[in-house]
Coordinates of N, CA and C and ligand atoms in Angstrom, one line a residue:
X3 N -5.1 -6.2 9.5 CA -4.1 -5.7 8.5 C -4.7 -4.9 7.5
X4 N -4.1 -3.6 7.2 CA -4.6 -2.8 6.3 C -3.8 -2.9 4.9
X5 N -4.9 -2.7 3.9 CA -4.2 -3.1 2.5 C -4.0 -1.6 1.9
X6 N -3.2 -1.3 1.6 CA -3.5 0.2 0.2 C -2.9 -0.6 -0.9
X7 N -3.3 0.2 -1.6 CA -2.9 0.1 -3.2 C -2.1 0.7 -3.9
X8 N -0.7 -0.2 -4.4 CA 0.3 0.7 -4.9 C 0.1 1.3 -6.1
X9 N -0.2 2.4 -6.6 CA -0.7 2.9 -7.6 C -1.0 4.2 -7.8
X10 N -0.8 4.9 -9.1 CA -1.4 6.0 -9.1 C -2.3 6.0 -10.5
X11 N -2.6 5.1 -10.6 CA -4.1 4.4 -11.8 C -5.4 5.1 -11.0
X12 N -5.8 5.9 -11.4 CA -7.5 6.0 -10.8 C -8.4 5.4 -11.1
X13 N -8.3 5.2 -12.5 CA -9.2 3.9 -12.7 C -9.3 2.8 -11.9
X14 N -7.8 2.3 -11.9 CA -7.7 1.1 -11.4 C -7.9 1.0 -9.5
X15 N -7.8 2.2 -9.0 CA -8.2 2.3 -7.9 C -9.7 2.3 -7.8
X16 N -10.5 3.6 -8.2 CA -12.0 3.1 -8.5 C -12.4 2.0 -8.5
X17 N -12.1 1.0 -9.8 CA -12.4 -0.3 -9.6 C -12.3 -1.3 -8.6
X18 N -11.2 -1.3 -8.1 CA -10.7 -2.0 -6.3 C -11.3 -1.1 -5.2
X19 N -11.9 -0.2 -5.8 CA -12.6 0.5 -3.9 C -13.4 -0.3 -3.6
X20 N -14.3 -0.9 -4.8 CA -15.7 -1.8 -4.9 C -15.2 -2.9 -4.3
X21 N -14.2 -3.3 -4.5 CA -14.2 -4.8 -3.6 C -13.7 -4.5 -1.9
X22 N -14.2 -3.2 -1.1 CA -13.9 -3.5 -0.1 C -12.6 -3.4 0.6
X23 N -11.4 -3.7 0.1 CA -10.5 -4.2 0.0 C -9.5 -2.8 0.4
X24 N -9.6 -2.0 0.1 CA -8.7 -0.4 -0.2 C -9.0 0.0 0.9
X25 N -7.5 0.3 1.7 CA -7.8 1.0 3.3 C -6.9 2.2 2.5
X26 N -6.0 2.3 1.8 CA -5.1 3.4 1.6 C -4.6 3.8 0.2
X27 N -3.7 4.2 -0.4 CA -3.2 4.4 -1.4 C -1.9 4.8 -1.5
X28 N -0.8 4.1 -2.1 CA 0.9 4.9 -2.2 C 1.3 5.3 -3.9
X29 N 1.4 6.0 -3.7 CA 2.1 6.7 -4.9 C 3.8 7.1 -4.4
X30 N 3.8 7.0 -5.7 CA 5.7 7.5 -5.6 C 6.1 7.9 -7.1
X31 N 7.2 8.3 -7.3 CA 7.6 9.8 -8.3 C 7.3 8.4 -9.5
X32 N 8.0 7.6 -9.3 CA 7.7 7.1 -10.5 C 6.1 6.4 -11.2
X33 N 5.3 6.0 -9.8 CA 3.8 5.9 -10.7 C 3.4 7.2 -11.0
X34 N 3.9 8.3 -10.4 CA 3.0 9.5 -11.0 C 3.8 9.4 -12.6
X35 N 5.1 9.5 -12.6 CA 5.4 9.4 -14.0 C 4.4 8.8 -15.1
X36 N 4.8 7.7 -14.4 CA 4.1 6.2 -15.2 C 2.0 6.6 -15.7
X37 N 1.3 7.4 -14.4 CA 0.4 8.0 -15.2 C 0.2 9.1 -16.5
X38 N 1.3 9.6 -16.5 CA 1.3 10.9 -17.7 C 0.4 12.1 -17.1
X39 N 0.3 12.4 -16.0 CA -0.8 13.2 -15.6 C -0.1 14.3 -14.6
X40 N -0.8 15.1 -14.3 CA -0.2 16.3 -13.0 C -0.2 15.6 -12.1
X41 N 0.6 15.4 -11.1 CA 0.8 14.9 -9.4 C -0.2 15.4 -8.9
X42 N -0.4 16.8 -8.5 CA -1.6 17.6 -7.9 C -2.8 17.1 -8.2
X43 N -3.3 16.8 -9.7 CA -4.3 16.2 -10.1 C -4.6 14.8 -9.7
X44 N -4.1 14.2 -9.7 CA -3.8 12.9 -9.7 C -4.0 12.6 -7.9
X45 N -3.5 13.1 -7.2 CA -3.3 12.9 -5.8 C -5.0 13.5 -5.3
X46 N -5.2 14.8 -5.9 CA -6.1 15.2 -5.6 C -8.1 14.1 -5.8
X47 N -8.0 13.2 -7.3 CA -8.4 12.5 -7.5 C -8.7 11.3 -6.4
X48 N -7.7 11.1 -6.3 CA -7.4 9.5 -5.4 C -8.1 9.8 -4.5
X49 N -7.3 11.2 -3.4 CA -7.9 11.5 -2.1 C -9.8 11.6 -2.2
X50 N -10.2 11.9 -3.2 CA -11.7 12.5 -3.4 C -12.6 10.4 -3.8
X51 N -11.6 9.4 -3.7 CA -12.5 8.2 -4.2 C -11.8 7.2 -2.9
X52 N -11.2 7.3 -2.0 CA -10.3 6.5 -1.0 C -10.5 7.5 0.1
X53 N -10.8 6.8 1.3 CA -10.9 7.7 2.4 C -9.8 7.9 3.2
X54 N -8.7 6.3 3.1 CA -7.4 6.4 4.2 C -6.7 6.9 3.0
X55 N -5.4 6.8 4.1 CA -4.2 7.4 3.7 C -3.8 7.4 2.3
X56 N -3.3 8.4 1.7 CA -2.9 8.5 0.5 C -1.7 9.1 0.6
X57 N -0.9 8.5 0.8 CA 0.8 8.6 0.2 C 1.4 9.5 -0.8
X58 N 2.0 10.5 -0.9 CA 2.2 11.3 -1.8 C 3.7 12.1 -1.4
X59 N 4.4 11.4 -3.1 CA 6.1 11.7 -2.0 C 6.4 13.1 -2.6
X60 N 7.7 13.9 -1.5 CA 8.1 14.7 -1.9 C 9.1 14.8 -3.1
X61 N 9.8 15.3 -3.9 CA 11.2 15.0 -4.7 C 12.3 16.0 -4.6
X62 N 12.1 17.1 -3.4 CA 13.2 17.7 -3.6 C 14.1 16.8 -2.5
X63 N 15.5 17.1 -1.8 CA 16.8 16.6 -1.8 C 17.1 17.7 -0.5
X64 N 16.4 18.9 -0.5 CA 16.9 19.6 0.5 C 15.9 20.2 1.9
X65 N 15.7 20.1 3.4 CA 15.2 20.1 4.0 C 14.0 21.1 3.7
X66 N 14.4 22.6 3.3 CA 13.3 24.0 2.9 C 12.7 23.5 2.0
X67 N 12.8 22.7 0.8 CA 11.4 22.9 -0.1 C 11.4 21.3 0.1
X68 N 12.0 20.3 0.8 CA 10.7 19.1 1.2 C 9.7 19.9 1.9
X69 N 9.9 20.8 2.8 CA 9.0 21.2 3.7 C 7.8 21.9 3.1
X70 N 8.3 22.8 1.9 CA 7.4 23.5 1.2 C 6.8 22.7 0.5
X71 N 7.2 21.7 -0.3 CA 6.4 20.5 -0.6 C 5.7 19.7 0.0
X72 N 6.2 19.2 1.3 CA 5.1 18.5 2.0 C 4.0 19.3 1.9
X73 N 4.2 20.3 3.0 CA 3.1 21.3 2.9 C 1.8 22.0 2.1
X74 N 2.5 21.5 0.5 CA 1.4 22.2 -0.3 C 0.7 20.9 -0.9
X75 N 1.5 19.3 -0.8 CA 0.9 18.1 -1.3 C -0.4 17.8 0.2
X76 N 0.2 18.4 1.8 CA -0.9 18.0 3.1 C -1.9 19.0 2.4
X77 N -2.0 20.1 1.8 CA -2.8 20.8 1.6 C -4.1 20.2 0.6
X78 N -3.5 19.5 0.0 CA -4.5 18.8 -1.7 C -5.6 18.5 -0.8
X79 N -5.9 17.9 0.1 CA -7.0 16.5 1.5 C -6.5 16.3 2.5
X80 N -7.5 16.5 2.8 CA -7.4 15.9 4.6 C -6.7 14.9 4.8
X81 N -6.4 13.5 3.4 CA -6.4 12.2 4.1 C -4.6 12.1 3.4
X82 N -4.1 13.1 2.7 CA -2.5 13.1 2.4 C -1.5 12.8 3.5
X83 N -0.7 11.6 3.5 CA 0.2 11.0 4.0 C 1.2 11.7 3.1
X84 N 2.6 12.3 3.6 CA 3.4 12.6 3.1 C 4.6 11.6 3.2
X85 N 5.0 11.4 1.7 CA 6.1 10.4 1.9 C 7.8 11.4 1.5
X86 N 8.3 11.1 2.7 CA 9.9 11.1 2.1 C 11.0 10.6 2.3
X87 N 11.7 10.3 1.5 CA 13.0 9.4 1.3 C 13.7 9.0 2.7
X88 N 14.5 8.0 3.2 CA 15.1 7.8 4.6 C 16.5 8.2 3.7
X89 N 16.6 10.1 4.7 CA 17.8 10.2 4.3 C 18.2 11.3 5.2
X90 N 19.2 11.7 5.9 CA 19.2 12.8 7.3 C 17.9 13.7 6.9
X91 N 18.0 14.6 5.6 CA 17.3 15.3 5.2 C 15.8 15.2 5.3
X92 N 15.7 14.2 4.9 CA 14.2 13.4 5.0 C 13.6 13.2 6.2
X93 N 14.7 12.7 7.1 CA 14.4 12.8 8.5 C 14.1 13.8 9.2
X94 N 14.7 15.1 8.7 CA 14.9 16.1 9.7 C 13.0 17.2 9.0
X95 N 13.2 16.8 7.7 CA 11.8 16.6 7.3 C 10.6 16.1 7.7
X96 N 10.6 14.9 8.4 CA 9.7 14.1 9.1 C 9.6 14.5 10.3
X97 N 10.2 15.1 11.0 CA 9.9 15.9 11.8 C 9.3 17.0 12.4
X98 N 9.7 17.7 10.9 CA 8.8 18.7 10.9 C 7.8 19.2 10.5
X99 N 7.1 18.1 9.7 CA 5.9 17.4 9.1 C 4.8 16.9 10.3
X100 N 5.6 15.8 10.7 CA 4.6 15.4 11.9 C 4.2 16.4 12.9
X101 N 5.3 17.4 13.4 CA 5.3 18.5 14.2 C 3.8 19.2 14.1
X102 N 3.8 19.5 12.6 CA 2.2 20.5 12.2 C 1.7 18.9 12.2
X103 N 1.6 18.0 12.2 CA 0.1 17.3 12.5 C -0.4 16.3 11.5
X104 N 1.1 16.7 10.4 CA 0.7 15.5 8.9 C 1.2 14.1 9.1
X105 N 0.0 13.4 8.8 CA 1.2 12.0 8.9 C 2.2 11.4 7.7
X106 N 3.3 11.3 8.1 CA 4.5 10.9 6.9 C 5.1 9.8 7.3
X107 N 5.0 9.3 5.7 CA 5.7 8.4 5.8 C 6.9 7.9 4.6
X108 N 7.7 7.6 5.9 CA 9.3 7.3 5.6 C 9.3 6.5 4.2
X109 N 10.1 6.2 3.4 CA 10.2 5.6 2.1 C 11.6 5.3 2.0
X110 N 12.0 4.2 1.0 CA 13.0 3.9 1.0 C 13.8 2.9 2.1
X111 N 13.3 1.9 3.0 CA 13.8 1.5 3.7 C 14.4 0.7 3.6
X112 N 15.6 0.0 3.7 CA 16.3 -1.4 3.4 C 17.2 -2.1 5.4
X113 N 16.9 -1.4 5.9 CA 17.7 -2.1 7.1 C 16.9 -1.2 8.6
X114 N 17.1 -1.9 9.5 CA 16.7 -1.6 11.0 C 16.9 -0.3 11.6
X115 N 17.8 -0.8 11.4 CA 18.4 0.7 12.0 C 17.8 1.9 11.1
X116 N 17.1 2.3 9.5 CA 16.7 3.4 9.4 C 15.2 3.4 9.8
X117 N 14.5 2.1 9.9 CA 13.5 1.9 10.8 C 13.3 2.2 12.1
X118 N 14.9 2.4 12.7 CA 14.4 3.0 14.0 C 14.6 4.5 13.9
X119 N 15.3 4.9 13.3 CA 15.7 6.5 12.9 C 14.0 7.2 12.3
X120 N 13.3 6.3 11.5 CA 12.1 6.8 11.3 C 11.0 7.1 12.3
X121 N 10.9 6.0 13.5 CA 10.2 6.1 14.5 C 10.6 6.6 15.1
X122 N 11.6 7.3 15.3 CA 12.4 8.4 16.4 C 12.0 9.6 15.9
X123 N 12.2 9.8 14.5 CA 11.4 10.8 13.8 C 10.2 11.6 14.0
X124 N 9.2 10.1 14.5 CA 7.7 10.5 14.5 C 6.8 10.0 13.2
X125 N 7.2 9.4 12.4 CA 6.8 8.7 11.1 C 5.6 8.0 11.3
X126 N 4.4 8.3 10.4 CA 3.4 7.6 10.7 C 3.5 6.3 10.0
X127 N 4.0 6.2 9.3 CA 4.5 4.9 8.6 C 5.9 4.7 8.2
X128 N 6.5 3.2 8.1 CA 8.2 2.9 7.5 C 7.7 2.7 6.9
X129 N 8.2 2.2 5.5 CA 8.4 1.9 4.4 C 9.6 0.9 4.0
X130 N 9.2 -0.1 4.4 CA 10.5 -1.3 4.2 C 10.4 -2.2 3.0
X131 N 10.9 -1.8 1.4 CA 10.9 -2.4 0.3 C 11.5 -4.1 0.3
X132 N 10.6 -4.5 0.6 CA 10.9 -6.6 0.5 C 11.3 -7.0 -0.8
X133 N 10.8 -6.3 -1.6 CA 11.3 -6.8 -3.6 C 12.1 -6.6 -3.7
X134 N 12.2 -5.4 -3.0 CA 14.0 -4.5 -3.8 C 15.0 -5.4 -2.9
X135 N 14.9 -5.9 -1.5 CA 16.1 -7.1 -0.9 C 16.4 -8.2 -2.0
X136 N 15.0 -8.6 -2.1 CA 14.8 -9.9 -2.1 C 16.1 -10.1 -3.4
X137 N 15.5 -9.2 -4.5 CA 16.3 -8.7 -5.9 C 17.6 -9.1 -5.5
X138 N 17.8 -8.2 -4.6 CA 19.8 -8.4 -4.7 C 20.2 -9.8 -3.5
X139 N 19.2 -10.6 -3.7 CA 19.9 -11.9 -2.9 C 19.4 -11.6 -1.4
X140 N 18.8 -10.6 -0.6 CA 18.8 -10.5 1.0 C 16.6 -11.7 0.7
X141 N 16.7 -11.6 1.8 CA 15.7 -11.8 2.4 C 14.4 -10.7 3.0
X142 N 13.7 -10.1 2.1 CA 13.2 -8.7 2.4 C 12.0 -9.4 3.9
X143 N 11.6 -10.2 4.3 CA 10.5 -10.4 5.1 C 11.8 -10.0 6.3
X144 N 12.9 -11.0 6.4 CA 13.4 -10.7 7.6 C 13.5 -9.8 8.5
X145 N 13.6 -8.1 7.6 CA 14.0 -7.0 7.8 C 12.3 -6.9 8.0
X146 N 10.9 -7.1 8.0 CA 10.0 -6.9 8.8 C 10.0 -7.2 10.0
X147 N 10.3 -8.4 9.9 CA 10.3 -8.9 11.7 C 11.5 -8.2 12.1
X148 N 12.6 -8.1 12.2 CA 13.3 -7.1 12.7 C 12.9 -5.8 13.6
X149 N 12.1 -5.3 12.2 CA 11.4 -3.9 12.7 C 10.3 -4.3 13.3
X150 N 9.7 -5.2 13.5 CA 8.3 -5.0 14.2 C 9.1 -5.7 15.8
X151 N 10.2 -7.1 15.8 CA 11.1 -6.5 17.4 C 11.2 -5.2 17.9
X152 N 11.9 -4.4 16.9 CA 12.4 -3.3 17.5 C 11.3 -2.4 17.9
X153 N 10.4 -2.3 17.0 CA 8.9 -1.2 17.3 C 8.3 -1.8 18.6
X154 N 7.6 -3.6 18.8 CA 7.4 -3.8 20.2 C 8.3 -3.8 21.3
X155 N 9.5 -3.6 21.0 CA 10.1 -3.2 22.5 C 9.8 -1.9 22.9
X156 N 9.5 -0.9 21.8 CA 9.9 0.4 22.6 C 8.3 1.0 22.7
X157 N 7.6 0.1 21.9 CA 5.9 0.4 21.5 C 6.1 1.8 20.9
X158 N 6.5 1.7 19.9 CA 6.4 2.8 19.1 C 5.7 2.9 18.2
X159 N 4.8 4.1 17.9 CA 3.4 4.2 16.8 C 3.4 3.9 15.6
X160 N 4.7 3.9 15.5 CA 5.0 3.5 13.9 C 4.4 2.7 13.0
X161 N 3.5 2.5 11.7 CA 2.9 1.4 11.3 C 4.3 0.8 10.4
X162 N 4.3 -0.5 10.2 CA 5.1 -1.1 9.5 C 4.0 -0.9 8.2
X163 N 4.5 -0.6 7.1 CA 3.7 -0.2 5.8 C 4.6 -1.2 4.9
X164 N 4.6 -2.6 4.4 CA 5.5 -3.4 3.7 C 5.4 -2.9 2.3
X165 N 6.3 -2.4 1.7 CA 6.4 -2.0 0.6 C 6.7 -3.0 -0.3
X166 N 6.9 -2.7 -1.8 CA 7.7 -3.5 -3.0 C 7.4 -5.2 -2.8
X167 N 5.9 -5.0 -2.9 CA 5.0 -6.2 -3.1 C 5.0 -7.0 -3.8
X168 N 5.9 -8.3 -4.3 CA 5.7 -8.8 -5.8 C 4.9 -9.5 -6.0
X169 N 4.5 -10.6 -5.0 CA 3.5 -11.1 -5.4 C 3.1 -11.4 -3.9
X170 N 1.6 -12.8 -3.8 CA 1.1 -13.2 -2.9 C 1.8 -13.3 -1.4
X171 N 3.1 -14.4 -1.8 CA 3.4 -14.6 -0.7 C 3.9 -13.4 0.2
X172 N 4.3 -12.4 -0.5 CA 4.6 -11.4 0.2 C 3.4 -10.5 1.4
X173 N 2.4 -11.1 0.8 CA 1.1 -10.0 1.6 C 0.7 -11.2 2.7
X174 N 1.3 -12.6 2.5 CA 0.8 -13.5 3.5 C 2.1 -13.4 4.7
X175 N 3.0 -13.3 4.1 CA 4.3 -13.1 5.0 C 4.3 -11.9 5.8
X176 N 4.0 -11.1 5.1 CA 3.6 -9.4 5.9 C 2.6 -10.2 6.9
X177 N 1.3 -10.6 6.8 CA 0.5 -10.7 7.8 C 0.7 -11.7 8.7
X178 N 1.6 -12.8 8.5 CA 2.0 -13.7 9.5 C 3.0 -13.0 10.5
X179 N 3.6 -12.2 9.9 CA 5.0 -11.2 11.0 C 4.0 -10.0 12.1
X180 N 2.3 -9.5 11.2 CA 1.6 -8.7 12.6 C 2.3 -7.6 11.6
X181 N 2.5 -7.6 10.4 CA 2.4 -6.1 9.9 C 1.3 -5.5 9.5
X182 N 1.5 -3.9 9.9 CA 0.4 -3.2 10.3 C -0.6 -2.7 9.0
X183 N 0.7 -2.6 7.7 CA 0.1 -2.6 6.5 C 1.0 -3.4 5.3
X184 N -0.1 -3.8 4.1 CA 0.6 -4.0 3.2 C 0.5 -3.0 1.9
X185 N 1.2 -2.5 0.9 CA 1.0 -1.6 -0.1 C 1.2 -2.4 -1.3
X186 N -0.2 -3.0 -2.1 CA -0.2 -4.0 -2.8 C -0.6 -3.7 -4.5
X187 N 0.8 -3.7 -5.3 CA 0.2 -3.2 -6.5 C -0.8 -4.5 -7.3
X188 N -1.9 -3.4 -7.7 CA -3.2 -4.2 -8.4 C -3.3 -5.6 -8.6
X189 N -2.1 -5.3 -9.7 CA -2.1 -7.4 -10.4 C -2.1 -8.2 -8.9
X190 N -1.2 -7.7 -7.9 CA -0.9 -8.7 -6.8 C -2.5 -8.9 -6.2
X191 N -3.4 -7.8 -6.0 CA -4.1 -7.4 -5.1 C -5.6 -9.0 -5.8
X192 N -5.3 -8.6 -7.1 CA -6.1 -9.6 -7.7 C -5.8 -11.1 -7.8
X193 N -4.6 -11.5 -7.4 CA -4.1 -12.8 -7.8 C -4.5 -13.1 -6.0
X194 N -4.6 -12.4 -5.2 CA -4.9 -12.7 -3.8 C -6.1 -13.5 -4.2
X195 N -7.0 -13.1 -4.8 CA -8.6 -13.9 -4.9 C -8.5 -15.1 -5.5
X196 N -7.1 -15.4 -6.0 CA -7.2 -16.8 -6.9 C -6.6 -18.0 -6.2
X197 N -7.1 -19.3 -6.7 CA -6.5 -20.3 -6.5 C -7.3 -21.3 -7.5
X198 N -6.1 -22.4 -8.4 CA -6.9 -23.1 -9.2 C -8.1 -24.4 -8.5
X199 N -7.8 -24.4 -7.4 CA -9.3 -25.3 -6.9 C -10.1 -24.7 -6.9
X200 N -10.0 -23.3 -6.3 CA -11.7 -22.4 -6.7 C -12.1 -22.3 -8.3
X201 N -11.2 -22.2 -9.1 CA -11.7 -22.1 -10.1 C -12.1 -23.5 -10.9
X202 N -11.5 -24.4 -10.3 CA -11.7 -25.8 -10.6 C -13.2 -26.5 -10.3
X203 N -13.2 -26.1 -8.7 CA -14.3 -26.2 -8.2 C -15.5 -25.5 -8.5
X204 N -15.5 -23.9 -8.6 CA -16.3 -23.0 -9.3 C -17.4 -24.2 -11.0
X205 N -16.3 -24.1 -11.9 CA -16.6 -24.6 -12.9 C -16.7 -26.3 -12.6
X206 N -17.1 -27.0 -12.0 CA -18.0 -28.1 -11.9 C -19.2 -27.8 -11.6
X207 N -19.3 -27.0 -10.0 CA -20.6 -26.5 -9.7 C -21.5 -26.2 -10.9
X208 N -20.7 -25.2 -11.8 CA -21.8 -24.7 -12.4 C -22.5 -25.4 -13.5
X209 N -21.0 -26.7 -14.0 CA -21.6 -27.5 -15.2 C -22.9 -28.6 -14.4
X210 N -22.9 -28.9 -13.1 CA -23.6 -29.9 -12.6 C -25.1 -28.9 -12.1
X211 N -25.3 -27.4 -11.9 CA -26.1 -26.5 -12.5 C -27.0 -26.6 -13.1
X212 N -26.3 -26.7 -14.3 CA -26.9 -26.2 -15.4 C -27.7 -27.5 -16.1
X213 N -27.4 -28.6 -15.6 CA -27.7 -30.0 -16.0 C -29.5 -29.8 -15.2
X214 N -29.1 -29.3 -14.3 CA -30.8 -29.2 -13.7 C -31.9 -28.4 -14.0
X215 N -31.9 -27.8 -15.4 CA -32.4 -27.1 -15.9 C -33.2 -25.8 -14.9
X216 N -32.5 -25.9 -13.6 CA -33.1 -25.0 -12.3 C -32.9 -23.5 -12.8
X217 N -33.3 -22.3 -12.3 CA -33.1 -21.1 -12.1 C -33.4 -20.6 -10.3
X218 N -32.6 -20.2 -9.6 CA -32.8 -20.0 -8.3 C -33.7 -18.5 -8.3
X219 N -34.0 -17.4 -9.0 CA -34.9 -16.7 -9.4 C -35.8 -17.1 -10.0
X220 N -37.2 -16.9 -9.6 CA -38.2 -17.4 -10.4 C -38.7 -17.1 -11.5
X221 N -38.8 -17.9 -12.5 CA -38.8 -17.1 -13.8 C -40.5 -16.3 -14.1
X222 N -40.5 -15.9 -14.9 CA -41.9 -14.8 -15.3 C -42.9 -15.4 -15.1
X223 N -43.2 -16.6 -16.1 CA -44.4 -17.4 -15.7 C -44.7 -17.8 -14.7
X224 N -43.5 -18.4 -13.9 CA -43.5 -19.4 -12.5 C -44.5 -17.9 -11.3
X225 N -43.9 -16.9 -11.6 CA -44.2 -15.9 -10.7 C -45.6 -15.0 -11.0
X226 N -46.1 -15.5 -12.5 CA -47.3 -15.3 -12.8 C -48.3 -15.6 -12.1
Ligands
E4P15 C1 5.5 2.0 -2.2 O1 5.3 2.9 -1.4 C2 6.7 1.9 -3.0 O2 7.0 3.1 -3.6 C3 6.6 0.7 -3.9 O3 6.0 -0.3 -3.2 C4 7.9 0.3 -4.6 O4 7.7 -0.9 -5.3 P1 8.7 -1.4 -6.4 O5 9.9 -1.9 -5.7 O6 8.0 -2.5 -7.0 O7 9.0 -0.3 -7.3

């Protein structure tokens, strides 16, 4: 299972490359907002410190300048995933995106059926928001397994990309259903490493340590 990082923080991406952990990156209109920075810059950044996919949506509403936009966001890196909206338009967009060779991915997903309209498309990734269900009372994991029935019956290339991460269980539930990715903003990405017995356990080790006046490096004299 591949992790990206929902974010358009470069800092905070930098920092998480180091753990390994970073297969990809998603941005969308509103973290670029939320940076205060140029989109172009910002995208261009990301792609130059992450090697997979970096996600980068369009914002226009009409098929000719999504296209012009995809176009000039595939141009930033080699490794730009184009994201756009699940909407006829968007579709007929994804089409013609993947046609020249870019991979896009679908955004906005809330039900099966535009999950399969994406992979008919040619979509290198869906985008199925589990937070945004969960919010209005649905069950956002369901609508994974849904889509990953429908994708193994027809074996379609489509990666399931689980969006609108809120916390843990969501990145354990993505991985129990065989989704292909999760898109995990930071805080979540970090609370993955925790549990209070490690930290419980951690801090005995070290107090029963330090009782042995030991150093597992050998100190200056010792090595004199
Ligand atoms: C990712 O591609 C989505 O834009 C993102 O996961 C949305 O998350 P949110 O519902 O927390 O805004």
């Amino acid at each position: 299972m591949k992790f990206f990082i929902d974010t358009a923080d470069v800092a905070e991406i930098r920092d998480l490359v180091t753990t390994g952990m970073v297969d990809g990156v998603t941005t969308n209109p509103s973290l670029i907002a939320k940076s205060g920075r140029p989109m172009a810059d910002v995208i261009a950044e990301i792609c130059g410190v992450v090697d997979g996919p970096v996600s980068a949506e369009v914002t226009a509403t009409d098929v000719d300048t999504m296209l012009r936009e995809g176009r000039y966001l595939a141009g930033i890196a080699g490794n730009v995933a184009v994201k756009v909206p699940m909407s006829i338009n968007g579709l007929k967009a994804c089409k013609a995106l993947s046609g020249d060779g870019t991979p896009v991915n679908v955004t906005l997903c809330f039900s099966p059926a535009q999950a399969l309209l994406a992979a008919k498309a040619g979509a290198a990734f869906i985008s199925p928001f589990v937070g945004r269900l969960d919010d209005i009372g649905a069950v956002g994991m369901d609508l994974i397994a849904e889509i990953a029935e429908i994708y193994a019956a027809y074996q379609f290339q489509t990666e399931i990309l689980v969006a609108s991460v809120r916390g843990p269980h969501h990145v354990v539930e993505a991985a129990k259903l065989g989704a292909d990715v999760a898109t995990i903003p930071p805080a979540v990405l970090r609370q993955l490493y925790r549990h209070p017995l490690t930290d419980k356990g951690l801090e005995a080790f070290l107090a029963d340590w330090a009782k042995t006046g030991q150093s597992i490096l050998p100190v200056e004299s010792d090595a004199a």
